[in-house]
Amino acid sequence: MIVVMKHGATPEEIQNVAARLRHFGFDIHVSAGVERTVIGAIGDKKPAILENIEALPGVERIVPILQPFKLAGREWKPEPTIVQVGDVRIGSDEFVVMAGPCAVESEAQLIETARAVKAAGARILRGGAYKPRTSPYSFQGLAEEGLRLLALAREETGLPVITEVLSPKDVPLVAEYADILQIGARNMQNFSLLREVAVTKKPVLLKRGLANTVEEWLMAAEYILSGGNHQVILCERGIRTFETATRNTLDLSAVAVAKELSHLPVIVDPSHGTGKRQYVAPLSRAACAVGADGLIIEVHPRPEEALSDGPQSLTPAQFSHLMGELAAVAAAVGRRVAQAARVGASR
Ligand code: PEP
Ligand code: MN
């Protein structure tokens, strides 16, 4: 529920209401607006408690949260959440680009890609060490060796790293290496995995499932938020439709919907969203225009040799060209592409 304080309620009255709510076991979030303060409260709403709160000095009214997602919704927290990773602020006025190979394949491949995407302006390095492959005979990733290589690339370039965790039992190990834990589309409703990543308190990138509604996606985020981890980034990566011209159908309307319903940052993956390199740049520009907070893009120095997702990977030159185009689109919609600070940028 939301406790709406009266216009002009004093700081003491607000503190008193917050203290009573905590006393009754509510999890609370205070939001001080220009007009009035509202206090979001989640917990057991016994009628006697509601009456008690409603009668406190300074309280105007109590409004129930109608949406099934509570902590993920804007009713609970109207202002945007900013997830900070190093000096990168995802969900702010900066448009943040994450890039790197689909899979970590070798030290040489990863370091070459990391240097190239950094030079082009990427702020976060992606790379899978545990790969969710349709076929058990396909390359499954380098596992812990891949994580070690990601840590090495971070040391070499200064870029924070994002990598997928496939299984609850791997969460502690992956969290030791990764700056952001990625939950893949196939695992969006793996509730034990969601509970496990909540415990780490590391930022989590939650991909939308291949056949999940926006509401189910936000309910999945709710598992992580209610587990005490508030650093969640949503990622639209395309859904299954009847269309076969692209690998998936990138649902950019879901970005607008998720941004309206939720305070969480929303980024777009145009690589898995389209599956074809030639559509990655147009859909990246569109994602920026529609109001996404950033992108995650697959880049490989030699896509024809990639062990996974070569057809959708950009070359470093194509990626660099796209970054230039994004600067113009971002400026047109009142954003700017996040750039590395000058100090330390030479690493
Ligand atoms: C990936 O990012 O490499 C990946 C497997 O993505 P998704 O879970 O969206 O398919
Ligand atoms: Mn991939």
mmCIF file of C-alpha atoms and ligand atoms in Angstrom:
data_model
loop_
_atom_site.group_PDB
_atom_site.id
_atom_site.type_symbol
_atom_site.label_atom_id
_atom_site.label_comp_id
_atom_site.label_asym_id
_atom_site.label_seq_id
_atom_site.Cartn_x
_atom_site.Cartn_y
_atom_site.Cartn_z
ATOM 1 C CA MET A 1 0.000 0.000 0.000
ATOM 2 C CA ILE A 2 0.952 3.646 -0.353
ATOM 3 C CA VAL A 3 0.578 6.041 2.568
ATOM 4 C CA VAL A 4 -0.003 9.520 1.143
ATOM 5 C CA MET A 5 1.080 12.233 3.564
ATOM 6 C CA LYS A 6 -0.750 15.567 3.716
ATOM 7 C CA HIS A 7 0.637 18.528 1.823
ATOM 8 C CA GLY A 8 2.863 20.243 4.408
ATOM 9 C CA ALA A 9 3.252 17.200 6.682
ATOM 10 C CA THR A 10 6.224 17.849 8.961
ATOM 11 C CA PRO A 11 9.425 15.750 8.903
ATOM 12 C CA GLU A 12 8.531 14.519 12.418
ATOM 13 C CA GLU A 13 5.106 13.328 11.237
ATOM 14 C CA ILE A 14 6.691 11.526 8.282
ATOM 15 C CA GLN A 15 9.297 9.893 10.534
ATOM 16 C CA ASN A 16 6.602 8.865 12.990
ATOM 17 C CA VAL A 17 4.521 7.160 10.284
ATOM 18 C CA ALA A 18 7.639 5.413 8.904
ATOM 19 C CA ALA A 19 8.519 4.195 12.410
ATOM 20 C CA ARG A 20 4.972 2.847 13.018
ATOM 21 C CA LEU A 21 5.016 1.023 9.695
ATOM 22 C CA ARG A 22 8.385 -0.566 10.521
ATOM 23 C CA HIS A 23 7.066 -1.492 13.945
ATOM 24 C CA PHE A 24 4.184 -3.380 12.277
ATOM 25 C CA GLY A 25 6.718 -5.270 10.137
ATOM 26 C CA PHE A 26 6.300 -3.370 6.871
ATOM 27 C CA ASP A 27 9.114 -2.976 4.375
ATOM 28 C CA ILE A 28 9.011 0.736 3.519
ATOM 29 C CA HIS A 29 10.211 3.168 0.886
ATOM 30 C CA VAL A 30 9.894 6.928 1.474
ATOM 31 C CA SER A 31 9.503 9.093 -1.599
ATOM 32 C CA ALA A 32 9.685 12.846 -0.960
ATOM 33 C CA GLY A 33 7.968 14.640 -3.843
ATOM 34 C CA VAL A 34 7.710 18.392 -4.451
ATOM 35 C CA GLU A 35 4.010 18.442 -3.519
ATOM 36 C CA ARG A 36 3.850 15.747 -0.859
ATOM 37 C CA THR A 37 5.638 12.726 0.570
ATOM 38 C CA VAL A 38 4.386 9.211 -0.073
ATOM 39 C CA ILE A 39 5.498 6.128 1.818
ATOM 40 C CA GLY A 40 5.350 2.752 0.081
ATOM 41 C CA ALA A 41 4.737 -0.123 2.514
ATOM 42 C CA ILE A 42 4.700 -3.844 1.869
ATOM 43 C CA GLY A 43 3.525 -6.255 4.526
ATOM 44 C CA ASP A 44 0.495 -7.837 6.157
ATOM 45 C CA LYS A 45 -2.393 -5.334 5.900
ATOM 46 C CA LYS A 46 -4.654 -6.190 8.825
ATOM 47 C CA PRO A 47 -7.640 -3.777 8.946
ATOM 48 C CA ALA A 48 -6.797 -2.722 12.525
ATOM 49 C CA ILE A 49 -3.274 -1.747 11.459
ATOM 50 C CA LEU A 50 -4.568 0.245 8.485
ATOM 51 C CA GLU A 51 -6.927 2.184 10.771
ATOM 52 C CA ASN A 52 -4.080 2.824 13.181
ATOM 53 C CA ILE A 53 -1.836 4.220 10.395
ATOM 54 C CA GLU A 54 -4.602 6.229 8.744
ATOM 55 C CA ALA A 55 -5.305 7.988 12.064
ATOM 56 C CA LEU A 56 -1.700 9.177 12.552
ATOM 57 C CA PRO A 57 -1.036 12.941 12.353
ATOM 58 C CA GLY A 58 -0.034 14.100 8.862
ATOM 59 C CA VAL A 59 -1.569 11.130 6.992
ATOM 60 C CA GLU A 60 -3.988 12.049 4.195
ATOM 61 C CA ARG A 61 -5.020 8.596 2.937
ATOM 62 C CA ILE A 62 -3.961 5.035 2.272
ATOM 63 C CA VAL A 63 -4.013 3.709 -1.291
ATOM 64 C CA PRO A 64 -3.608 -0.008 -2.060
ATOM 65 C CA ILE A 65 -1.003 -1.066 -4.673
ATOM 66 C CA LEU A 66 -3.169 -2.674 -7.340
ATOM 67 C CA GLN A 67 -0.472 -4.147 -9.566
ATOM 68 C CA PRO A 68 0.670 -7.710 -8.730
ATOM 69 C CA PHE A 69 4.289 -6.538 -8.794
ATOM 70 C CA LYS A 70 4.862 -4.305 -5.804
ATOM 71 C CA LEU A 71 8.553 -3.410 -5.456
ATOM 72 C CA ALA A 72 9.119 -3.361 -9.246
ATOM 73 C CA GLY A 73 6.295 -0.906 -9.902
ATOM 74 C CA ARG A 74 6.191 2.853 -10.138
ATOM 75 C CA GLU A 75 3.311 2.979 -7.633
ATOM 76 C CA TRP A 76 5.855 1.890 -5.035
ATOM 77 C CA LYS A 77 8.761 3.993 -6.318
ATOM 78 C CA PRO A 78 7.924 6.714 -8.833
ATOM 79 C CA GLU A 79 11.496 7.890 -9.404
ATOM 80 C CA PRO A 80 13.810 5.877 -11.698
ATOM 81 C CA THR A 81 16.247 3.400 -10.183
ATOM 82 C CA ILE A 82 19.853 3.931 -11.184
ATOM 83 C CA VAL A 83 22.077 0.857 -11.050
ATOM 84 C CA GLN A 84 25.671 1.952 -10.513
ATOM 85 C CA VAL A 85 28.506 -0.295 -11.694
ATOM 86 C CA GLY A 86 31.868 1.363 -11.087
ATOM 87 C CA ASP A 87 31.377 4.847 -12.517
ATOM 88 C CA VAL A 88 28.677 3.703 -14.974
ATOM 89 C CA ARG A 89 25.107 4.720 -14.068
ATOM 90 C CA ILE A 90 22.496 2.559 -15.784
ATOM 91 C CA GLY A 91 19.058 4.196 -15.797
ATOM 92 C CA SER A 92 20.362 7.769 -15.620
ATOM 93 C CA ASP A 93 20.520 10.312 -18.469
ATOM 94 C CA GLU A 94 23.471 8.293 -19.805
ATOM 95 C CA PHE A 95 22.790 5.692 -22.492
ATOM 96 C CA VAL A 96 25.038 2.763 -21.564
ATOM 97 C CA VAL A 97 26.388 0.315 -24.145
ATOM 98 C CA MET A 98 27.598 -3.151 -23.105
ATOM 99 C CA ALA A 99 29.426 -5.154 -25.778
ATOM 100 C CA GLY A 100 31.619 -8.183 -26.319
ATOM 101 C CA PRO A 101 31.517 -11.694 -27.678
ATOM 102 C CA CYS A 102 28.599 -14.077 -27.237
ATOM 103 C CA ALA A 103 31.004 -16.530 -25.616
ATOM 104 C CA VAL A 104 34.466 -16.225 -24.121
ATOM 105 C CA GLU A 105 36.486 -18.487 -26.457
ATOM 106 C CA SER A 106 40.145 -17.749 -25.643
ATOM 107 C CA GLU A 107 42.352 -15.151 -23.994
ATOM 108 C CA ALA A 108 43.388 -13.687 -27.364
ATOM 109 C CA GLN A 109 39.792 -13.464 -28.655
ATOM 110 C CA LEU A 110 38.483 -11.856 -25.467
ATOM 111 C CA ILE A 111 41.273 -9.320 -24.970
ATOM 112 C CA GLU A 112 41.193 -8.267 -28.634
ATOM 113 C CA THR A 113 37.414 -7.777 -28.461
ATOM 114 C CA ALA A 114 37.545 -6.003 -25.092
ATOM 115 C CA ARG A 115 40.114 -3.491 -26.349
ATOM 116 C CA ALA A 116 38.129 -2.881 -29.535
ATOM 117 C CA VAL A 117 34.753 -2.319 -27.833
ATOM 118 C CA LYS A 118 36.351 -0.071 -25.241
ATOM 119 C CA ALA A 119 38.012 2.033 -27.939
ATOM 120 C CA ALA A 120 34.619 2.383 -29.634
ATOM 121 C CA GLY A 121 32.965 3.608 -26.406
ATOM 122 C CA ALA A 122 31.440 0.541 -24.741
ATOM 123 C CA ARG A 123 31.331 0.903 -20.941
ATOM 124 C CA ILE A 124 30.778 -2.725 -19.947
ATOM 125 C CA LEU A 125 32.241 -5.934 -21.406
ATOM 126 C CA ARG A 126 29.945 -8.894 -22.054
ATOM 127 C CA GLY A 127 31.004 -12.499 -22.545
ATOM 128 C CA GLY A 128 29.425 -15.837 -21.705
ATOM 129 C CA ALA A 129 31.381 -18.454 -19.753
ATOM 130 C CA TYR A 130 28.346 -20.707 -19.235
ATOM 131 C CA LYS A 131 26.325 -20.915 -22.454
ATOM 132 C CA PRO A 132 22.681 -22.030 -22.663
ATOM 133 C CA ARG A 133 22.811 -23.918 -25.990
ATOM 134 C CA THR A 134 19.879 -25.586 -27.705
ATOM 135 C CA SER A 135 22.061 -28.602 -28.509
ATOM 136 C CA PRO A 136 24.118 -30.402 -25.858
ATOM 137 C CA TYR A 137 26.720 -30.997 -28.630
ATOM 138 C CA SER A 138 27.302 -27.256 -29.202
ATOM 139 C CA PHE A 139 30.072 -25.305 -27.424
ATOM 140 C CA GLN A 140 28.972 -24.938 -23.793
ATOM 141 C CA GLY A 141 31.456 -22.252 -22.716
ATOM 142 C CA LEU A 142 34.768 -22.326 -20.844
ATOM 143 C CA ALA A 143 33.112 -22.243 -17.391
ATOM 144 C CA GLU A 144 35.500 -21.087 -14.617
ATOM 145 C CA GLU A 145 38.359 -20.582 -17.088
ATOM 146 C CA GLY A 146 36.046 -18.185 -18.958
ATOM 147 C CA LEU A 147 35.379 -16.285 -15.732
ATOM 148 C CA ARG A 148 39.133 -15.971 -15.121
ATOM 149 C CA LEU A 149 39.599 -14.573 -18.617
ATOM 150 C CA LEU A 150 36.825 -12.039 -18.020
ATOM 151 C CA ALA A 151 38.607 -10.893 -14.851
ATOM 152 C CA LEU A 152 41.826 -10.584 -16.860
ATOM 153 C CA ALA A 153 40.061 -8.501 -19.539
ATOM 154 C CA ARG A 154 38.677 -6.246 -16.800
ATOM 155 C CA GLU A 155 42.192 -5.752 -15.452
ATOM 156 C CA GLU A 156 43.514 -5.020 -18.946
ATOM 157 C CA THR A 157 40.817 -2.533 -19.950
ATOM 158 C CA GLY A 158 39.179 -1.276 -16.755
ATOM 159 C CA LEU A 159 35.759 -2.327 -18.121
ATOM 160 C CA PRO A 160 33.354 -3.977 -15.650
ATOM 161 C CA VAL A 161 32.109 -7.370 -16.873
ATOM 162 C CA ILE A 162 28.695 -8.983 -17.275
ATOM 163 C CA THR A 163 28.297 -12.732 -17.652
ATOM 164 C CA GLU A 164 25.460 -15.251 -17.489
ATOM 165 C CA VAL A 165 24.869 -17.579 -14.562
ATOM 166 C CA LEU A 166 22.944 -20.665 -15.637
ATOM 167 C CA SER A 167 22.492 -22.608 -12.450
ATOM 168 C CA PRO A 168 21.815 -21.765 -8.783
ATOM 169 C CA LYS A 169 24.840 -23.832 -7.710
ATOM 170 C CA ASP A 170 27.176 -21.616 -9.799
ATOM 171 C CA VAL A 171 25.948 -18.301 -8.366
ATOM 172 C CA PRO A 172 28.620 -17.873 -5.633
ATOM 173 C CA LEU A 173 31.448 -18.613 -8.100
ATOM 174 C CA VAL A 174 30.124 -16.382 -10.903
ATOM 175 C CA ALA A 175 29.451 -13.591 -8.375
ATOM 176 C CA GLU A 176 33.125 -13.705 -7.328
ATOM 177 C CA TYR A 177 34.152 -12.676 -10.844
ATOM 178 C CA ALA A 178 31.247 -10.759 -12.404
ATOM 179 C CA ASP A 179 30.270 -7.131 -11.885
ATOM 180 C CA ILE A 180 26.766 -7.858 -13.243
ATOM 181 C CA LEU A 181 25.073 -11.276 -13.172
ATOM 182 C CA GLN A 182 23.036 -12.057 -16.270
ATOM 183 C CA ILE A 183 19.889 -14.177 -16.065
ATOM 184 C CA GLY A 184 19.253 -15.535 -19.551
ATOM 185 C CA ALA A 185 15.912 -15.587 -21.333
ATOM 186 C CA ARG A 186 15.525 -19.337 -20.782
ATOM 187 C CA ASN A 187 15.927 -18.887 -17.039
ATOM 188 C CA MET A 188 13.675 -15.882 -16.500
ATOM 189 C CA GLN A 189 11.261 -17.987 -14.457
ATOM 190 C CA ASN A 190 13.854 -20.192 -12.761
ATOM 191 C CA PHE A 191 12.684 -19.031 -9.357
ATOM 192 C CA SER A 192 15.391 -20.776 -7.335
ATOM 193 C CA LEU A 193 18.027 -19.052 -9.523
ATOM 194 C CA LEU A 194 16.292 -15.687 -9.025
ATOM 195 C CA ARG A 195 16.282 -16.213 -5.247
ATOM 196 C CA GLU A 196 19.950 -17.166 -5.307
ATOM 197 C CA VAL A 197 21.104 -14.074 -7.243
ATOM 198 C CA ALA A 198 19.106 -11.903 -4.851
ATOM 199 C CA VAL A 199 21.351 -13.087 -2.029
ATOM 200 C CA THR A 200 24.551 -11.882 -3.749
ATOM 201 C CA LYS A 201 23.502 -8.193 -3.750
ATOM 202 C CA LYS A 202 25.332 -7.868 -7.100
ATOM 203 C CA PRO A 203 23.567 -6.017 -9.955
ATOM 204 C CA VAL A 204 21.443 -8.429 -11.992
ATOM 205 C CA LEU A 205 20.480 -8.139 -15.667
ATOM 206 C CA LEU A 206 17.174 -9.960 -16.100
ATOM 207 C CA LYS A 207 16.395 -10.922 -19.683
ATOM 208 C CA ARG A 208 12.776 -11.265 -20.756
ATOM 209 C CA GLY A 209 11.793 -14.860 -21.473
ATOM 210 C CA LEU A 210 11.166 -15.993 -25.037
ATOM 211 C CA ALA A 211 7.444 -16.379 -24.400
ATOM 212 C CA ASN A 212 6.751 -14.221 -21.375
ATOM 213 C CA THR A 213 4.503 -11.210 -20.916
ATOM 214 C CA VAL A 214 5.784 -7.942 -19.504
ATOM 215 C CA GLU A 215 3.841 -8.687 -16.334
ATOM 216 C CA GLU A 216 5.562 -12.076 -15.910
ATOM 217 C CA TRP A 217 8.908 -10.361 -16.515
ATOM 218 C CA LEU A 218 8.205 -7.811 -13.782
ATOM 219 C CA MET A 219 7.040 -10.586 -11.441
ATOM 220 C CA ALA A 220 10.388 -12.317 -12.049
ATOM 221 C CA ALA A 221 12.129 -9.043 -11.122
ATOM 222 C CA GLU A 222 9.953 -9.000 -8.002
ATOM 223 C CA TYR A 223 11.620 -12.253 -6.843
ATOM 224 C CA ILE A 224 15.026 -10.544 -6.903
ATOM 225 C CA LEU A 225 13.779 -7.293 -5.346
ATOM 226 C CA SER A 226 11.835 -9.053 -2.583
ATOM 227 C CA GLY A 227 14.946 -11.118 -1.878
ATOM 228 C CA GLY A 228 16.644 -7.851 -0.878
ATOM 229 C CA ASN A 229 18.559 -7.073 -4.081
ATOM 230 C CA HIS A 230 17.355 -3.777 -5.534
ATOM 231 C CA GLN A 231 19.912 -3.561 -8.339
ATOM 232 C CA VAL A 232 17.923 -5.056 -11.207
ATOM 233 C CA ILE A 233 18.230 -4.118 -14.883
ATOM 234 C CA LEU A 234 15.559 -5.401 -17.295
ATOM 235 C CA CYS A 235 16.589 -6.522 -20.804
ATOM 236 C CA GLU A 236 14.273 -6.983 -23.789
ATOM 237 C CA ARG A 237 15.845 -9.558 -26.140
ATOM 238 C CA GLY A 238 13.069 -10.524 -28.505
ATOM 239 C CA ILE A 239 10.170 -12.944 -28.200
ATOM 240 C CA ARG A 240 8.856 -15.884 -30.220
ATOM 241 C CA THR A 241 6.291 -14.968 -32.863
ATOM 242 C CA PHE A 242 5.151 -16.466 -36.194
ATOM 243 C CA GLU A 243 7.787 -14.347 -37.982
ATOM 244 C CA THR A 244 10.835 -16.228 -39.253
ATOM 245 C CA ALA A 245 12.675 -13.406 -41.068
ATOM 246 C CA THR A 246 14.432 -12.613 -37.809
ATOM 247 C CA ARG A 247 15.588 -15.032 -35.075
ATOM 248 C CA ASN A 248 13.166 -13.445 -32.596
ATOM 249 C CA THR A 249 10.804 -10.478 -32.800
ATOM 250 C CA LEU A 250 12.374 -7.606 -30.896
ATOM 251 C CA ASP A 251 9.468 -6.157 -28.929
ATOM 252 C CA LEU A 252 10.379 -2.497 -28.608
ATOM 253 C CA SER A 253 6.870 -1.689 -27.401
ATOM 254 C CA ALA A 254 7.740 -3.721 -24.291
ATOM 255 C CA VAL A 255 10.439 -1.153 -23.528
ATOM 256 C CA ALA A 256 7.872 1.649 -23.463
ATOM 257 C CA VAL A 257 5.487 -0.494 -21.391
ATOM 258 C CA ALA A 258 8.149 -1.609 -18.898
ATOM 259 C CA LYS A 259 9.422 1.964 -18.514
ATOM 260 C CA GLU A 260 5.888 3.130 -17.784
ATOM 261 C CA LEU A 261 5.087 0.384 -15.268
ATOM 262 C CA SER A 262 8.480 0.075 -13.586
ATOM 263 C CA HIS A 263 11.188 2.322 -12.191
ATOM 264 C CA LEU A 264 13.872 -0.228 -13.130
ATOM 265 C CA PRO A 265 16.316 0.504 -15.978
ATOM 266 C CA VAL A 266 15.454 -1.238 -19.263
ATOM 267 C CA ILE A 267 18.056 -2.110 -21.866
ATOM 268 C CA VAL A 268 17.760 -3.864 -25.243
ATOM 269 C CA ASP A 269 19.660 -6.767 -26.819
ATOM 270 C CA PRO A 270 19.341 -6.248 -30.595
ATOM 271 C CA SER A 271 21.739 -9.154 -31.301
ATOM 272 C CA HIS A 272 19.520 -11.956 -29.971
ATOM 273 C CA GLY A 273 16.479 -9.833 -30.811
ATOM 274 C CA THR A 274 17.161 -10.033 -34.544
ATOM 275 C CA GLY A 275 19.760 -12.812 -34.951
ATOM 276 C CA LYS A 276 21.117 -11.116 -38.057
ATOM 277 C CA ARG A 277 24.013 -8.681 -38.107
ATOM 278 C CA GLN A 278 22.446 -6.348 -40.695
ATOM 279 C CA TYR A 279 19.507 -5.558 -38.404
ATOM 280 C CA VAL A 280 21.529 -4.878 -35.251
ATOM 281 C CA ALA A 281 22.322 -1.230 -36.063
ATOM 282 C CA PRO A 282 18.791 -0.179 -37.122
ATOM 283 C CA LEU A 283 17.228 -1.826 -34.052
ATOM 284 C CA SER A 284 19.900 -0.314 -31.790
ATOM 285 C CA ARG A 285 19.034 3.157 -33.055
ATOM 286 C CA ALA A 286 15.333 2.413 -32.572
ATOM 287 C CA ALA A 287 15.932 1.137 -29.019
ATOM 288 C CA CYS A 288 17.686 4.366 -28.123
ATOM 289 C CA ALA A 289 14.869 6.415 -29.654
ATOM 290 C CA VAL A 290 12.129 4.482 -27.835
ATOM 291 C CA GLY A 291 13.689 5.282 -24.461
ATOM 292 C CA ALA A 292 15.826 2.283 -23.551
ATOM 293 C CA ASP A 293 18.574 2.988 -21.026
ATOM 294 C CA GLY A 294 21.218 1.120 -22.986
ATOM 295 C CA LEU A 295 22.123 -1.840 -25.167
ATOM 296 C CA ILE A 296 23.944 -5.158 -24.943
ATOM 297 C CA ILE A 297 25.541 -6.047 -28.284
ATOM 298 C CA GLU A 298 27.541 -9.040 -29.513
ATOM 299 C CA VAL A 299 30.875 -8.204 -31.157
ATOM 300 C CA HIS A 300 33.475 -10.658 -32.463
ATOM 301 C CA PRO A 301 36.784 -9.848 -34.206
ATOM 302 C CA ARG A 302 36.120 -12.604 -36.768
ATOM 303 C CA PRO A 303 32.392 -13.452 -36.641
ATOM 304 C CA GLU A 304 32.802 -16.218 -39.243
ATOM 305 C CA GLU A 305 35.019 -18.088 -36.735
ATOM 306 C CA ALA A 306 32.767 -17.522 -33.689
ATOM 307 C CA LEU A 307 31.875 -20.628 -31.666
ATOM 308 C CA SER A 308 28.386 -19.218 -31.081
ATOM 309 C CA ASP A 309 26.148 -16.533 -32.591
ATOM 310 C CA GLY A 310 28.557 -15.484 -35.370
ATOM 311 C CA PRO A 311 25.714 -14.465 -37.760
ATOM 312 C CA GLN A 312 24.445 -11.841 -35.316
ATOM 313 C CA SER A 313 27.856 -10.564 -34.152
ATOM 314 C CA LEU A 314 29.153 -7.205 -35.365
ATOM 315 C CA THR A 315 32.777 -6.735 -36.349
ATOM 316 C CA PRO A 316 34.650 -4.139 -34.267
ATOM 317 C CA ALA A 317 34.496 -1.709 -37.233
ATOM 318 C CA GLN A 318 30.713 -2.110 -37.545
ATOM 319 C CA PHE A 319 30.335 -1.638 -33.806
ATOM 320 C CA SER A 320 32.443 1.511 -33.850
ATOM 321 C CA HIS A 321 30.358 2.947 -36.685
ATOM 322 C CA LEU A 322 27.159 2.195 -34.765
ATOM 323 C CA MET A 323 28.470 3.987 -31.660
ATOM 324 C CA GLY A 324 28.844 7.157 -33.753
ATOM 325 C CA GLU A 325 25.255 6.863 -34.976
ATOM 326 C CA LEU A 326 23.979 6.291 -31.448
ATOM 327 C CA ALA A 327 25.537 9.531 -30.238
ATOM 328 C CA ALA A 328 23.288 11.427 -32.671
ATOM 329 C CA VAL A 329 20.120 9.473 -31.783
ATOM 330 C CA ALA A 330 20.780 9.830 -28.044
ATOM 331 C CA ALA A 331 21.241 13.597 -28.406
ATOM 332 C CA ALA A 332 17.941 13.820 -30.321
ATOM 333 C CA VAL A 333 16.050 12.218 -27.419
ATOM 334 C CA GLY A 334 17.778 14.170 -24.654
ATOM 335 C CA ARG A 335 20.288 11.491 -23.635
ATOM 336 C CA ARG A 336 23.993 11.104 -24.142
ATOM 337 C CA VAL A 337 25.997 7.973 -24.781
ATOM 338 C CA ALA A 338 27.987 7.279 -21.615
ATOM 339 C CA GLN A 339 31.665 7.916 -22.223
ATOM 340 C CA ALA A 340 34.621 6.770 -20.159
ATOM 341 C CA ALA A 341 36.011 9.495 -17.892
ATOM 342 C CA ARG A 342 39.203 10.988 -19.315
ATOM 343 C CA VAL A 343 41.198 10.022 -16.234
ATOM 344 C CA GLY A 344 42.088 6.336 -16.458
ATOM 345 C CA ALA A 345 40.610 6.089 -19.964
ATOM 346 C CA SER A 346 44.020 5.312 -21.391
ATOM 347 C CA ARG A 347 44.203 1.920 -19.657
HETATM 348 C C1 PEP B 1 23.379 -14.331 -24.414
HETATM 349 O O1 PEP B 1 23.286 -13.163 -24.020
HETATM 350 O O2 PEP B 1 24.416 -14.791 -24.896
HETATM 351 C C2 PEP B 1 22.168 -15.180 -24.386
HETATM 352 C C3 PEP B 1 22.259 -16.508 -24.401
HETATM 353 O O3 PEP B 1 21.034 -14.482 -24.367
HETATM 354 P P1 PEP B 1 19.486 -14.941 -24.200
HETATM 355 O O4 PEP B 1 19.369 -15.508 -22.841
HETATM 356 O O5 PEP B 1 18.749 -13.640 -24.398
HETATM 357 O O6 PEP B 1 19.190 -15.915 -25.298
HETATM 358 MN MN MN B 2 24.662 -15.095 -27.900
#
